[in-house]
mmCIF file of C-alpha atoms in Angstrom:
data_model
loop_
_atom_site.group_PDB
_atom_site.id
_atom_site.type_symbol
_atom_site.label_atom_id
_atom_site.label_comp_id
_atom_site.label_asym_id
_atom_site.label_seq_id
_atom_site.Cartn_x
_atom_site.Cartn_y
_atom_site.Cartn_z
ATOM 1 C CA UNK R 1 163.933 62.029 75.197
ATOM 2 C CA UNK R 2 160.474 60.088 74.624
ATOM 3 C CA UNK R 3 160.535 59.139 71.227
ATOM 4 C CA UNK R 4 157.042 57.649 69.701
ATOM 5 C CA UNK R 5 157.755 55.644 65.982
ATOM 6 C CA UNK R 6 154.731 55.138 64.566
ATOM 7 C CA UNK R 7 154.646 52.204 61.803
ATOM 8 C CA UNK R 8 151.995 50.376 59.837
ATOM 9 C CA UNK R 9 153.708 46.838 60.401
ATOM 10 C CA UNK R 10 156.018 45.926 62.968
ATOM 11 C CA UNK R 11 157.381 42.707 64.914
ATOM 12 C CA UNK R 12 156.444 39.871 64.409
ATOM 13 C CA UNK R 13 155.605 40.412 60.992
ATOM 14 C CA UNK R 14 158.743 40.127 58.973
ATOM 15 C CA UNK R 15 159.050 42.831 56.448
ATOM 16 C CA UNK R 16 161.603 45.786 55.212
ATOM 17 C CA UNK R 17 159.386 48.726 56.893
ATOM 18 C CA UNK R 18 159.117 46.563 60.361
ATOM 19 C CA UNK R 19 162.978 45.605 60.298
ATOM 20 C CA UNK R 20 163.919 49.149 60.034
ATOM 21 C CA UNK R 21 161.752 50.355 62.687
ATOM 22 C CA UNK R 22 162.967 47.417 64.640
ATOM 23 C CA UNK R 23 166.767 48.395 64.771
ATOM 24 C CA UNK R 24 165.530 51.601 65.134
ATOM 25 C CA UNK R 25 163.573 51.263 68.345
ATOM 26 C CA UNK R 26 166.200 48.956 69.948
ATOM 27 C CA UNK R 27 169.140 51.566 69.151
ATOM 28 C CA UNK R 28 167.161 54.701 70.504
ATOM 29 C CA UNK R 29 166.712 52.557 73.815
ATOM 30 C CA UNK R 30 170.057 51.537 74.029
ATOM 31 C CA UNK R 31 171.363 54.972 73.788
ATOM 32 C CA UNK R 32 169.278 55.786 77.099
ATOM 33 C CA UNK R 33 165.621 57.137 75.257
ATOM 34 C CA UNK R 34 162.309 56.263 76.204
ATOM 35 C CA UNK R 35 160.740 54.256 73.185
ATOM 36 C CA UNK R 36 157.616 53.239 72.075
ATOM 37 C CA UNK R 37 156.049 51.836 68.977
ATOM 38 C CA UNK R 38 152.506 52.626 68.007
ATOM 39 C CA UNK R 39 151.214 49.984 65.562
ATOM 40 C CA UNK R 40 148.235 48.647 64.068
ATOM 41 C CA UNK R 41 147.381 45.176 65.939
ATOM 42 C CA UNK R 42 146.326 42.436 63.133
ATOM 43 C CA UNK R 43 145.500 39.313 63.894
ATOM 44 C CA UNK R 44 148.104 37.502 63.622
ATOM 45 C CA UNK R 45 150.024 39.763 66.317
ATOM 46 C CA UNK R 46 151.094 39.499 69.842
ATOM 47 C CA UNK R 47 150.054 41.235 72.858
ATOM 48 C CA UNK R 48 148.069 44.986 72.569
ATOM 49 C CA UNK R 49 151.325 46.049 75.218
ATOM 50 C CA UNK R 50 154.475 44.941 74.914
ATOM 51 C CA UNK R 51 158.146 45.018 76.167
ATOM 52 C CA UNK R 52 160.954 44.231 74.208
ATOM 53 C CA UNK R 53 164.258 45.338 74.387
ATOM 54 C CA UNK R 54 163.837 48.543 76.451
ATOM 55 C CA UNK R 55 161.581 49.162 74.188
ATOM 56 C CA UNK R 56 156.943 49.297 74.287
ATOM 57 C CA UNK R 57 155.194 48.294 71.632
ATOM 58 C CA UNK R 58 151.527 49.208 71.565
ATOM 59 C CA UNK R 59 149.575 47.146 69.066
ATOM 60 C CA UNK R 60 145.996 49.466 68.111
ATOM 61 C CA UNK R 61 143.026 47.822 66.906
ATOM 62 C CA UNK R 62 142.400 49.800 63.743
ATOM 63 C CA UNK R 63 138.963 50.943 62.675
ATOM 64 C CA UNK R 64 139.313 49.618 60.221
ATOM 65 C CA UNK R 65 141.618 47.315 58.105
ATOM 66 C CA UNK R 66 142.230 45.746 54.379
ATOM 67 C CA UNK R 67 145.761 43.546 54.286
ATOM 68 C CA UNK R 68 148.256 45.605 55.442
ATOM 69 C CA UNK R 69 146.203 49.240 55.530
ATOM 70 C CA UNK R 70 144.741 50.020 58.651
ATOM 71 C CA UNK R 71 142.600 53.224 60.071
ATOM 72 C CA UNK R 72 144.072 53.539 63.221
ATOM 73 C CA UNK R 73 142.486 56.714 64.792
ATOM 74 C CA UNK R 74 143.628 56.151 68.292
ATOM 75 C CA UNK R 75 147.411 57.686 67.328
ATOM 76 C CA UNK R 76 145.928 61.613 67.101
ATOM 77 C CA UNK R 77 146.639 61.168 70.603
ATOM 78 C CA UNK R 78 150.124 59.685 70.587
ATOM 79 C CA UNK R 79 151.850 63.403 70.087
ATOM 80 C CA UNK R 80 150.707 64.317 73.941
ATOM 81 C CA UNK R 81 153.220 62.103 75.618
ATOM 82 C CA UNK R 82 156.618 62.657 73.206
ATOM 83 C CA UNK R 83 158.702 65.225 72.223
ATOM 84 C CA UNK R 84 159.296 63.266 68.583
ATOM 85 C CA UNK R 85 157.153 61.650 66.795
ATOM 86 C CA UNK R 86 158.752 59.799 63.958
ATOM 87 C CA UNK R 87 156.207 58.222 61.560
ATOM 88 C CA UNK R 88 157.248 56.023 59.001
ATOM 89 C CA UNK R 89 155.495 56.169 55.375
ATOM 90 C CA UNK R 90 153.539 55.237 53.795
ATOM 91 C CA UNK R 91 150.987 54.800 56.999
ATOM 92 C CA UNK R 92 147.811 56.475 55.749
ATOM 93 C CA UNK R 93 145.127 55.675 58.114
ATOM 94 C CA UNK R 94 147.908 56.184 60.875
ATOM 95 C CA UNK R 95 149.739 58.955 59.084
ATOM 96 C CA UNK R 96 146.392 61.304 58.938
ATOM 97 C CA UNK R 97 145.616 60.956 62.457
ATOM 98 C CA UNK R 98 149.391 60.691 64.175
ATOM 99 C CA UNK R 99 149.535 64.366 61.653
ATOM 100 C CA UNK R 100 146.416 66.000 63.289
ATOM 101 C CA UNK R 101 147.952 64.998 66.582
ATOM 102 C CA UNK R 102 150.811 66.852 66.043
ATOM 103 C CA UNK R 103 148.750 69.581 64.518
ATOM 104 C CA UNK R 104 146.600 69.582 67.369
ATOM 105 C CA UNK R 105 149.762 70.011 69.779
ATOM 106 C CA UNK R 106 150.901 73.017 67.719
ATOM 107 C CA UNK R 107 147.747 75.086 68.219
ATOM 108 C CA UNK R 108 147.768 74.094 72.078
ATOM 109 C CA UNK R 109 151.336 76.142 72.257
ATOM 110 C CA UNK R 110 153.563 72.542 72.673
ATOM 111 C CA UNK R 111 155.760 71.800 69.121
ATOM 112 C CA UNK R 112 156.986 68.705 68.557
ATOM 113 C CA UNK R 113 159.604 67.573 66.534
ATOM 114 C CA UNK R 114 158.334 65.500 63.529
ATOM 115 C CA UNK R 115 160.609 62.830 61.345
ATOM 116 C CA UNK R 116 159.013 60.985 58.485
ATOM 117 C CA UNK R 117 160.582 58.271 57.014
ATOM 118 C CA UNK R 118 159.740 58.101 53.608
ATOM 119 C CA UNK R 119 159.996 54.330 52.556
ATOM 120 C CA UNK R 120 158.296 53.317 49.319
ATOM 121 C CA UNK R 121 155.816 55.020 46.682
ATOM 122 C CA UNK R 122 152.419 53.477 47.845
ATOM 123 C CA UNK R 123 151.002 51.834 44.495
ATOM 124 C CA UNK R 124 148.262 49.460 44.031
ATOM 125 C CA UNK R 125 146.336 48.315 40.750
ATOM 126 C CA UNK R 126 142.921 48.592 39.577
ATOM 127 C CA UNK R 127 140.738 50.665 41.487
ATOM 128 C CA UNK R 128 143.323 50.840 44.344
ATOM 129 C CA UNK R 129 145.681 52.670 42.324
ATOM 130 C CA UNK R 130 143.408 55.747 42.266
ATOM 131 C CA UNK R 131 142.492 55.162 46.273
ATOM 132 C CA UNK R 132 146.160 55.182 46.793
ATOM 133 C CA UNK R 133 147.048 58.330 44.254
ATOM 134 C CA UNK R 134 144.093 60.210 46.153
ATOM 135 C CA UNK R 135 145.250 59.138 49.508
ATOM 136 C CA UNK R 136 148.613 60.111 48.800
ATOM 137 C CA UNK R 137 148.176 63.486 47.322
ATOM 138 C CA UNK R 138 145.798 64.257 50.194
ATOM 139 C CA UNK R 139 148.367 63.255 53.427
ATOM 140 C CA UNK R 140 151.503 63.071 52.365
ATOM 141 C CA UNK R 141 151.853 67.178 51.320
ATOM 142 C CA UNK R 142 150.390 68.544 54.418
ATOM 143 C CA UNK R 143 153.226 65.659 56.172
ATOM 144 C CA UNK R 144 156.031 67.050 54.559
ATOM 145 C CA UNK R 145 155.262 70.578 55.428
ATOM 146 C CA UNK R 146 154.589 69.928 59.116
ATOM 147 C CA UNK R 147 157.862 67.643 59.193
ATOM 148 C CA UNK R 148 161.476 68.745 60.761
ATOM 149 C CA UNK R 149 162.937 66.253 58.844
ATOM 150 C CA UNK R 150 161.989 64.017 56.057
ATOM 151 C CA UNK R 151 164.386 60.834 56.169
ATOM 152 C CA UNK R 152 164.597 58.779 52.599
ATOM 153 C CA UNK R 153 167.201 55.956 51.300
ATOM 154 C CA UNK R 154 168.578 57.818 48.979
ATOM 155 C CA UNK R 155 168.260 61.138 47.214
ATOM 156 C CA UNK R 156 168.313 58.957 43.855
ATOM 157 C CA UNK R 157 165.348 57.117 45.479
ATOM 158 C CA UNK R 158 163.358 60.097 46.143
ATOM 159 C CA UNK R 159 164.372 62.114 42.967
ATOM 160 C CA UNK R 160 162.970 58.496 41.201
ATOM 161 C CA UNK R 161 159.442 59.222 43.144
ATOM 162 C CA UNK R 162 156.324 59.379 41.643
ATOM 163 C CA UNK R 163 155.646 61.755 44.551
ATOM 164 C CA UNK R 164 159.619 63.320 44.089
ATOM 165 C CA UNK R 165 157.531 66.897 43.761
ATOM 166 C CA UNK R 166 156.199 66.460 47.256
ATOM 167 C CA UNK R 167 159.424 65.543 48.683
ATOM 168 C CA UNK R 168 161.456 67.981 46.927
ATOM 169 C CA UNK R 169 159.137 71.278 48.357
ATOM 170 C CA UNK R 170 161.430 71.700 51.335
ATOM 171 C CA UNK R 171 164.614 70.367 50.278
ATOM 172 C CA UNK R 172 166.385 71.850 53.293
ATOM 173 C CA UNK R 173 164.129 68.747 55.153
ATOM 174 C CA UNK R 174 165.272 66.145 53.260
ATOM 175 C CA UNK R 175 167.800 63.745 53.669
ATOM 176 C CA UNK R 176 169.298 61.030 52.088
#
């Protein structure tokens, strides 16, 4: 099966999100799948293309970025070569585009199978608190309705959500 997991951070940079996708891509490959990880490319990263353990990694320059946030437009296109697209979240400026993608695929007659993995409440303070409130309430609904399955640490975790109302719509998706 060609599997794309789309991520906001990923190898080198050493964080939860990234580890999980990590062991993720190198088990899918293992067990005979065709992998590849679509992330933004920041400037401390390596190569746009990448093998590594059976594995590609394609680093995109995003449109834009702002720390760890990146508008990487380029991934509406990454649902035309898989049958799964898993996207891990929170990812919005990849999120948006990987879900019109997959949107896109739909009308065209060609479903794909859609996993988000729902990692963390984005928050922020200030004035990025209501960016990320705004942001959220605008992607992450229409996600959850297009996904197959919505993946989460827990079902404490997700109950504990300040979004739990968006993850709790289709509970037959969820699990914990």
């Amino acid at each position: 099966m060609r599997i794309a997991l789309v991520t906001p951070v990923f190898y080198p940079y050493a964080a939860g999100m990234s580890r999980v996708v990590e062991h993720e891509a190198r088990i899918l490959a293992r067990a005979g799948h065709m992998v590849h990880v679509f992330t933004p490319r920041f400037k401390h990263a390596h190569a746009a293309l990448e093998e590594k353990d059976g594995y590609t990694i394609h680093r995109m320059r995003p449109l834009f970025s702002y720390g760890n946030a990146a508008v990487v437009i380029q991934l509406e296109h990454v649902a035309r070569g898989f049958e799964t697209i898993h996207l891990h979240y929170p990812f919005i400026g990849g999120a948006l585009w990987t879900l019109f993608g997959v949107w896109w695929e739909l009308l065209m007659g060609n479903r794909k199978n859609l996993i988000i993995t729902y990692h963390m409440d984005l928050v922020g303070r200030g004035f990025l608190k209501y960016i990320f409130g705004f942001l959220t309430r605008l992607v992450l609904p229409f996600a959850v309705s297009q996904a197959n399955m919505i993946r989460v640490s827990s079902m404490d975790y997700a109950r504990q959500s300040r979004y739990a109302d968006y993850l709790f719509r289709y509970p037959q998706k969820l699990v914990g």
